[in-house]
Every structure is written in C-alpha cells, then in structure tokens.
CSV table of C-alpha atoms in Angstrom, one decimal:
chain,number,residue,atom,x,y,z
A,1,UNK,CA,91.5,94.7,77.9
A,2,UNK,CA,94.5,92.6,79.0
A,3,UNK,CA,96.9,94.4,81.3
A,4,UNK,CA,99.9,93.1,79.3
A,5,UNK,CA,98.7,94.9,76.2
A,6,UNK,CA,98.4,98.2,78.0
A,7,UNK,CA,101.8,97.6,79.6
A,8,UNK,CA,103.3,96.9,76.2
A,9,UNK,CA,101.9,100.1,74.7
A,10,UNK,CA,103.2,102.1,77.6
A,11,UNK,CA,106.6,100.5,77.5
A,12,UNK,CA,107.1,101.0,73.7
A,13,UNK,CA,105.8,104.6,73.8
A,14,UNK,CA,107.9,105.7,76.7
A,15,UNK,CA,110.9,104.0,75.3
A,16,UNK,CA,110.3,105.8,72.0
A,17,UNK,CA,110.1,109.1,73.8
A,18,UNK,CA,113.1,108.4,76.0
A,19,UNK,CA,115.3,107.3,73.1
A,20,UNK,CA,114.3,110.2,70.8
A,21,UNK,CA,117.3,112.4,71.0
A,22,UNK,CA,115.4,115.4,69.6
A,23,UNK,CA,112.9,115.4,72.5
A,24,UNK,CA,113.6,117.7,75.4
A,25,UNK,CA,111.0,117.3,78.1
A,26,UNK,CA,110.2,120.5,80.0
A,27,UNK,CA,111.4,120.2,83.6
A,28,UNK,CA,108.6,120.2,86.2
A,29,UNK,CA,110.5,122.9,88.2
A,30,UNK,CA,113.9,124.6,87.9
A,31,UNK,CA,115.5,124.0,91.3
A,32,UNK,CA,116.8,120.7,92.8
A,33,UNK,CA,115.1,119.0,95.8
A,34,UNK,CA,113.3,115.7,96.1
A,35,UNK,CA,110.2,114.9,98.1
A,36,UNK,CA,110.2,111.0,98.0
A,37,UNK,CA,106.7,109.6,98.0
A,38,UNK,CA,105.0,112.7,96.6
A,39,UNK,CA,102.9,112.3,93.5
A,40,UNK,CA,104.5,114.9,91.2
A,41,UNK,CA,103.2,114.2,87.7
A,42,UNK,CA,100.5,112.4,85.7
A,43,UNK,CA,100.6,111.3,82.0
A,44,UNK,CA,97.6,110.1,80.1
A,45,UNK,CA,98.2,107.5,77.4
A,46,UNK,CA,95.6,107.6,74.6
A,47,UNK,CA,95.1,106.3,71.1
A,48,UNK,CA,92.9,109.3,70.3
A,49,UNK,CA,94.9,112.4,71.4
A,50,UNK,CA,92.6,115.0,69.8
A,51,UNK,CA,89.6,113.6,71.6
A,52,UNK,CA,91.4,113.5,74.9
A,53,UNK,CA,92.7,117.1,74.4
A,54,UNK,CA,89.2,118.3,73.6
A,55,UNK,CA,87.7,116.6,76.7
A,56,UNK,CA,90.2,117.9,79.3
A,57,UNK,CA,90.2,121.4,77.8
A,58,UNK,CA,86.4,121.5,78.0
A,59,UNK,CA,86.0,120.0,81.5
A,60,UNK,CA,89.0,121.5,83.4
A,61,UNK,CA,89.9,124.4,81.2
A,62,UNK,CA,93.4,123.0,80.7
A,63,UNK,CA,95.6,124.3,77.8
A,64,UNK,CA,98.0,122.1,75.9
A,65,UNK,CA,101.4,122.6,74.2
A,66,UNK,CA,102.7,119.9,71.8
A,67,UNK,CA,106.2,118.4,71.4
A,68,UNK,CA,106.8,116.3,68.3
A,69,UNK,CA,109.3,113.5,67.8
A,70,UNK,CA,108.8,111.8,64.5
A,71,UNK,CA,105.4,110.1,64.6
A,72,UNK,CA,105.2,110.5,68.4
A,73,UNK,CA,103.5,113.6,69.9
A,74,UNK,CA,103.7,114.6,73.5
A,75,UNK,CA,101.5,117.3,74.9
A,76,UNK,CA,101.9,119.1,78.2
A,77,UNK,CA,98.7,120.3,79.9
A,78,UNK,CA,98.7,123.6,81.7
A,79,UNK,CA,96.4,124.9,84.3
A,80,UNK,CA,96.8,128.6,84.0
A,81,UNK,CA,100.6,129.2,83.9
A,82,UNK,CA,101.8,125.9,85.4
A,83,UNK,CA,102.1,122.4,83.9
A,84,UNK,CA,99.9,119.7,85.5
A,85,UNK,CA,100.1,116.7,83.2
A,86,UNK,CA,101.3,115.1,80.0
A,87,UNK,CA,99.5,113.3,77.1
A,88,UNK,CA,101.2,110.6,75.1
A,89,UNK,CA,99.8,109.3,71.8
A,90,UNK,CA,99.9,105.6,71.4
A,91,UNK,CA,101.6,104.0,68.4
A,92,UNK,CA,98.8,103.0,66.0
A,93,UNK,CA,100.2,99.5,65.7
A,94,UNK,CA,99.3,98.9,69.3
A,95,UNK,CA,95.7,100.1,69.1
A,96,UNK,CA,94.3,96.8,70.3
A,97,UNK,CA,92.1,98.7,72.7
A,98,UNK,CA,90.6,102.2,72.6
A,99,UNK,CA,90.9,102.7,76.3
A,100,UNK,CA,93.2,105.4,77.6
A,101,UNK,CA,95.0,105.3,81.0
A,102,UNK,CA,96.3,107.8,83.5
A,103,UNK,CA,99.8,106.9,84.9
A,104,UNK,CA,101.1,108.5,88.1
A,105,UNK,CA,104.7,109.5,88.6
A,106,UNK,CA,105.9,109.2,92.3
A,107,UNK,CA,109.0,111.0,93.4
A,108,UNK,CA,111.9,108.8,94.2
A,109,UNK,CA,115.3,109.6,95.8
A,110,UNK,CA,116.9,107.1,93.5
A,111,UNK,CA,115.1,105.3,90.6
A,112,UNK,CA,117.9,102.7,90.5
A,113,UNK,CA,117.4,101.8,94.1
A,114,UNK,CA,113.6,101.8,93.6
A,115,UNK,CA,114.0,99.4,90.7
A,116,UNK,CA,115.7,96.8,92.9
A,117,UNK,CA,113.1,97.3,95.7
A,118,UNK,CA,110.2,96.9,93.4
A,119,UNK,CA,111.3,93.5,92.3
A,120,UNK,CA,112.3,92.4,95.8
A,121,UNK,CA,108.9,93.5,97.1
A,122,UNK,CA,106.8,91.6,94.6
A,123,UNK,CA,106.3,94.2,91.9
A,124,UNK,CA,107.5,94.0,88.3
A,125,UNK,CA,109.6,96.6,86.5
A,126,UNK,CA,108.2,97.2,83.0
A,127,UNK,CA,110.6,99.9,81.9
A,128,UNK,CA,114.0,100.0,83.5
A,129,UNK,CA,115.3,103.2,84.9
A,130,UNK,CA,116.3,105.6,82.2
A,131,UNK,CA,116.9,109.3,81.6
A,132,UNK,CA,114.1,111.4,80.1
A,133,UNK,CA,115.9,114.4,78.7
A,134,UNK,CA,115.2,117.5,80.8
A,135,UNK,CA,112.9,115.7,83.2
A,136,UNK,CA,114.9,113.2,85.1
A,137,UNK,CA,115.3,109.4,85.6
A,138,UNK,CA,112.1,107.4,85.3
A,139,UNK,CA,110.9,103.9,85.4
A,140,UNK,CA,107.5,102.2,84.9
A,141,UNK,CA,106.3,99.3,87.1
A,142,UNK,CA,103.4,97.3,88.2
A,143,UNK,CA,102.6,96.8,91.9
A,144,UNK,CA,101.7,93.3,93.4
A,145,UNK,CA,98.0,94.1,93.0
A,146,UNK,CA,98.4,94.9,89.3
A,147,UNK,CA,98.3,98.7,89.3
A,148,UNK,CA,100.7,100.6,87.0
A,149,UNK,CA,102.8,103.5,88.3
A,150,UNK,CA,106.0,105.3,87.5
A,151,UNK,CA,108.8,106.6,89.7
A,152,UNK,CA,110.6,109.8,88.8
A,153,UNK,CA,113.9,111.2,90.2
A,154,UNK,CA,113.7,114.7,88.9
A,155,UNK,CA,116.5,116.9,87.6
A,156,UNK,CA,114.9,119.9,89.2
A,157,UNK,CA,112.9,120.5,92.4
A,158,UNK,CA,109.8,118.5,93.1
A,159,UNK,CA,106.7,120.7,93.2
A,160,UNK,CA,106.2,122.1,96.6
A,161,UNK,CA,103.1,121.3,98.7
A,162,UNK,CA,100.5,123.9,98.0
A,163,UNK,CA,96.8,124.6,98.3
A,164,UNK,CA,95.2,123.2,95.2
A,165,UNK,CA,93.0,125.5,93.1
A,166,UNK,CA,90.4,124.5,90.6
A,167,UNK,CA,92.1,122.5,87.8
A,168,UNK,CA,95.0,121.3,90.0
A,169,UNK,CA,95.5,117.8,91.2
A,170,UNK,CA,94.5,117.4,94.8
A,171,UNK,CA,94.4,113.7,95.6
A,172,UNK,CA,95.1,110.2,94.3
A,173,UNK,CA,93.6,106.9,95.3
A,174,UNK,CA,94.6,103.3,94.5
A,175,UNK,CA,91.5,101.2,94.0
A,176,UNK,CA,92.9,97.7,94.6
A,177,UNK,CA,91.8,94.1,94.7
A,178,UNK,CA,94.6,93.6,97.3
A,179,UNK,CA,94.7,96.8,99.4
A,180,UNK,CA,96.6,95.4,102.4
A,181,UNK,CA,99.3,93.9,100.2
A,182,UNK,CA,99.5,97.0,98.0
A,183,UNK,CA,99.9,99.2,101.1
A,184,UNK,CA,102.8,97.2,102.4
A,185,UNK,CA,104.4,97.4,99.0
A,186,UNK,CA,104.3,101.2,98.7
A,187,UNK,CA,105.2,101.6,102.4
A,188,UNK,CA,108.4,99.7,101.7
A,189,UNK,CA,109.2,101.4,98.4
A,190,UNK,CA,108.6,105.0,99.5
A,191,UNK,CA,109.0,104.8,103.3
A,192,UNK,CA,105.5,106.0,103.8
A,193,UNK,CA,103.8,106.4,107.2
A,194,UNK,CA,100.6,104.4,106.8
A,195,UNK,CA,97.3,104.8,108.7
A,196,UNK,CA,94.3,102.6,108.5
A,197,UNK,CA,91.2,104.8,108.1
A,198,UNK,CA,87.5,103.9,108.5
A,199,UNK,CA,85.3,105.3,105.8
A,200,UNK,CA,82.1,106.9,107.0
A,201,UNK,CA,79.3,104.4,107.1
A,202,UNK,CA,81.5,101.9,105.4
A,203,UNK,CA,82.9,99.8,108.2
A,204,UNK,CA,84.9,96.8,107.0
A,205,UNK,CA,86.1,98.5,103.8
A,206,UNK,CA,89.9,98.4,103.8
A,207,UNK,CA,91.2,102.0,103.5
A,208,UNK,CA,94.7,103.2,104.2
A,209,UNK,CA,96.3,106.7,104.1
A,210,UNK,CA,99.9,107.1,102.8
A,211,UNK,CA,101.9,110.0,104.2
A,212,UNK,CA,105.4,111.5,103.8
A,213,UNK,CA,107.0,114.8,104.9
A,214,UNK,CA,104.0,115.2,107.2
A,215,UNK,CA,101.6,115.4,104.3
A,216,UNK,CA,99.0,112.8,103.2
A,217,UNK,CA,100.0,111.7,99.7
A,218,UNK,CA,97.2,109.4,98.7
A,219,UNK,CA,95.1,106.5,99.8
A,220,UNK,CA,94.6,102.8,99.0
A,221,UNK,CA,91.2,101.2,99.4
A,222,UNK,CA,89.4,98.1,98.4
A,223,UNK,CA,87.9,98.1,94.9
A,224,UNK,CA,84.4,99.7,95.2
A,225,UNK,CA,81.3,97.8,94.0
A,226,UNK,CA,80.6,100.7,91.7
A,227,UNK,CA,83.5,99.8,89.5
A,228,UNK,CA,83.1,97.3,86.8
A,229,UNK,CA,83.5,93.6,87.8
A,230,UNK,CA,86.4,93.4,85.3
A,231,UNK,CA,88.1,96.6,86.6
A,232,UNK,CA,91.8,96.2,87.2
A,233,UNK,CA,93.6,97.6,90.3
A,234,UNK,CA,94.4,101.2,89.3
A,235,UNK,CA,95.6,104.6,90.6
A,236,UNK,CA,92.9,107.3,90.0
A,237,UNK,CA,94.0,110.9,90.2
A,238,UNK,CA,91.6,113.6,91.5
A,239,UNK,CA,91.2,117.2,90.3
A,240,UNK,CA,90.0,120.0,92.5
A,241,UNK,CA,86.9,121.6,91.1
A,242,UNK,CA,84.6,124.4,92.1
A,243,UNK,CA,81.5,122.2,91.8
A,244,UNK,CA,81.4,118.5,91.5
A,245,UNK,CA,77.8,118.5,90.1
A,246,UNK,CA,78.6,121.1,87.5
A,247,UNK,CA,81.8,119.4,86.5
A,248,UNK,CA,80.0,116.1,86.0
A,249,UNK,CA,77.4,117.8,83.9
A,250,UNK,CA,80.1,119.2,81.6
A,251,UNK,CA,81.9,115.9,81.5
A,252,UNK,CA,78.8,114.0,80.6
A,253,UNK,CA,78.0,116.6,77.8
A,254,UNK,CA,81.5,115.9,76.5
A,255,UNK,CA,81.2,112.1,76.4
A,256,UNK,CA,82.1,110.9,79.9
A,257,UNK,CA,80.4,108.2,81.9
A,258,UNK,CA,80.0,108.1,85.7
A,259,UNK,CA,81.9,105.3,87.4
A,260,UNK,CA,81.2,106.3,91.0
A,261,UNK,CA,78.5,108.9,91.6
A,262,UNK,CA,78.7,111.4,94.5
A,263,UNK,CA,77.8,109.8,97.9
A,264,UNK,CA,76.6,111.8,100.8
A,265,UNK,CA,78.7,109.5,103.1
A,266,UNK,CA,81.9,110.4,101.2
A,267,UNK,CA,83.0,114.1,101.6
A,268,UNK,CA,79.4,115.1,101.8
A,269,UNK,CA,78.9,114.2,98.2
A,270,UNK,CA,81.8,116.3,97.0
A,271,UNK,CA,83.7,113.4,95.3
A,272,UNK,CA,83.0,111.4,92.1
A,273,UNK,CA,84.9,109.2,89.7
A,274,UNK,CA,84.3,109.2,86.0
A,275,UNK,CA,85.6,107.6,82.8
A,276,UNK,CA,86.5,110.0,80.0
A,277,UNK,CA,85.3,109.3,76.4
A,278,UNK,CA,88.4,107.2,75.7
A,279,UNK,CA,88.2,105.1,78.9
A,280,UNK,CA,90.7,106.8,81.2
A,281,UNK,CA,89.4,106.9,84.8
A,282,UNK,CA,89.7,110.2,86.7
A,283,UNK,CA,88.2,111.7,89.8
A,284,UNK,CA,86.9,115.1,90.7
A,285,UNK,CA,86.4,116.6,94.2
A,286,UNK,CA,85.8,119.8,96.0
A,287,UNK,CA,87.9,120.2,99.1
A,288,UNK,CA,87.3,123.1,101.5
A,289,UNK,CA,90.6,123.9,103.2
A,290,UNK,CA,90.5,124.5,106.9
A,291,UNK,CA,92.3,127.7,108.2
A,292,UNK,CA,95.1,125.4,109.5
A,293,UNK,CA,95.5,123.7,106.2
A,294,UNK,CA,95.5,127.0,104.3
A,295,UNK,CA,98.5,128.3,106.3
C-alpha cells in the first residue's frame, strides 16, 4: 500500500465532508478552551464501514450514530454516553487497498499557524486548514517520518484530562522509522516537553515521552521488530480495557490479527497491538491508576 494512495483517499474524503453544507459535525464538547498538544479525537477511514462498525462494537462495546451526506457516511462512536471516535467511509473509486487507518487529531491553538510550522519543520500539509461545521478548524498532514496526523482547533472546549475507563482512549504511540527526527518535529509544532525514556530490558531502543499541561500525551519510539518490514511510520491509539487477554480473544474471534503480543517486559504484559479485520492498527492496554493519578 503506497502512502500517497492513502493520503489521497483521506484528502478527498475529508474535503467532501468539509464541503458538504448539509453536514453538521457534533462538537466534541460545548465549552471553549484549548489544550494544545492533547490528542482529542480519532477517526478511522475504512472502505468497509459495516465490517469496521461490527468489529469495534463487538470488541469495545462502542455504539455508533450515523450522519449522511450524499454518498458519504460519517459515524460517531460512543462509549456509554460520550463520543470517542469517528468513522469515515472511503469513496469506492479510491478502493485501491482494503486497509483501514486510524487518524489522530491533536489540539492546536491555531491551525493556520500550525500549517506554516508543519511545512517549515519538514512535514507536508495534505489538507489545508478548513472549517468542519460544528467541530472546528482542521488540517491533515504528514510528519517527516511519514506518519499521518491531523490538527484540530475546536469550536468548543477540548476534552478535559480524566481517568480513562474501559472503552476510552488512554494512550497513543508513534511507531517511527525516524523517532528522533519525529520527536523534534512534534516538539516544535506543539511545544511539547520531551523526555527520553528507556524501555525495560530494551536498552538502545529510542523512546520519547511527549508532555503538555503537565500531562504525558503520548510517546514516540523506534519501529518494533514485531511490525511488518513494510510497515510505515504510524500513530497507534490505545484503548483502556479490563483485560488485555480477554480483549485479544474477542478481537481474534472477530477477525483481528496480533501485531505485537503482550510482553512481560512492557507494562507486565498489559499492552498489545492488533490489526483489525480491515487493516487498521490499534492498541489495547490495562493501566492501573495510582492513588496520586486518580486524584
């Protein structure tokens, strides 16, 4: 799968959604306040929406509500009573690959300023800043290591930091072929504080933590050997689950394959990465909050 094909699909689909006057995207929250650098939304792009809907409903218990705009359908996933992600159906003309893709949206104080900084820092803007009705100003870009991401300047208030429950996003990690270069890029773009972190029993593996507003936002690490040799640099979102082992069993029953199995040296085996039936890569983990974190 060539990255430019995926980028083209993303670009045309988001442009179609953004330009569809009858589409009103639900706001993420109702108040106004930005938390630059925070990962505030994820969309999955898929050529087979019904298959993707069935998988995520079965594995995480998410529910979905559809918004239609001509031949384009946009679904919002809900975990209980709150929205967690969106699903975009690809245009059938662009079905050159069956693989789906999760795209993160990172909060930006100004997407127009971010657009200039992306280009100046070695990235490439694939969709220029534009208004998504009801949601805010967004753009799609590719970082210097090739990973896709979006920035979003919301109309409302960015989701507050909270203790993730089962079915909520809890973490995100960029698996990159150029982790040092990628870290410098995101640090410049979102003014992150960055910390080099040594993974347990994996000395020599480049691994960096990104932080803003005194919260760890995500990590960037060198591409693991467990990934396919042809894997592109990519952001992988992680969902909090009650049991990694049980979640993997359910995921496999519903057509997933394991990309990176639980490792006792990583969170005591409470983390795994899988590929859904349509090729989208997603992680699962069980994080036990300390009393201090739970406050």
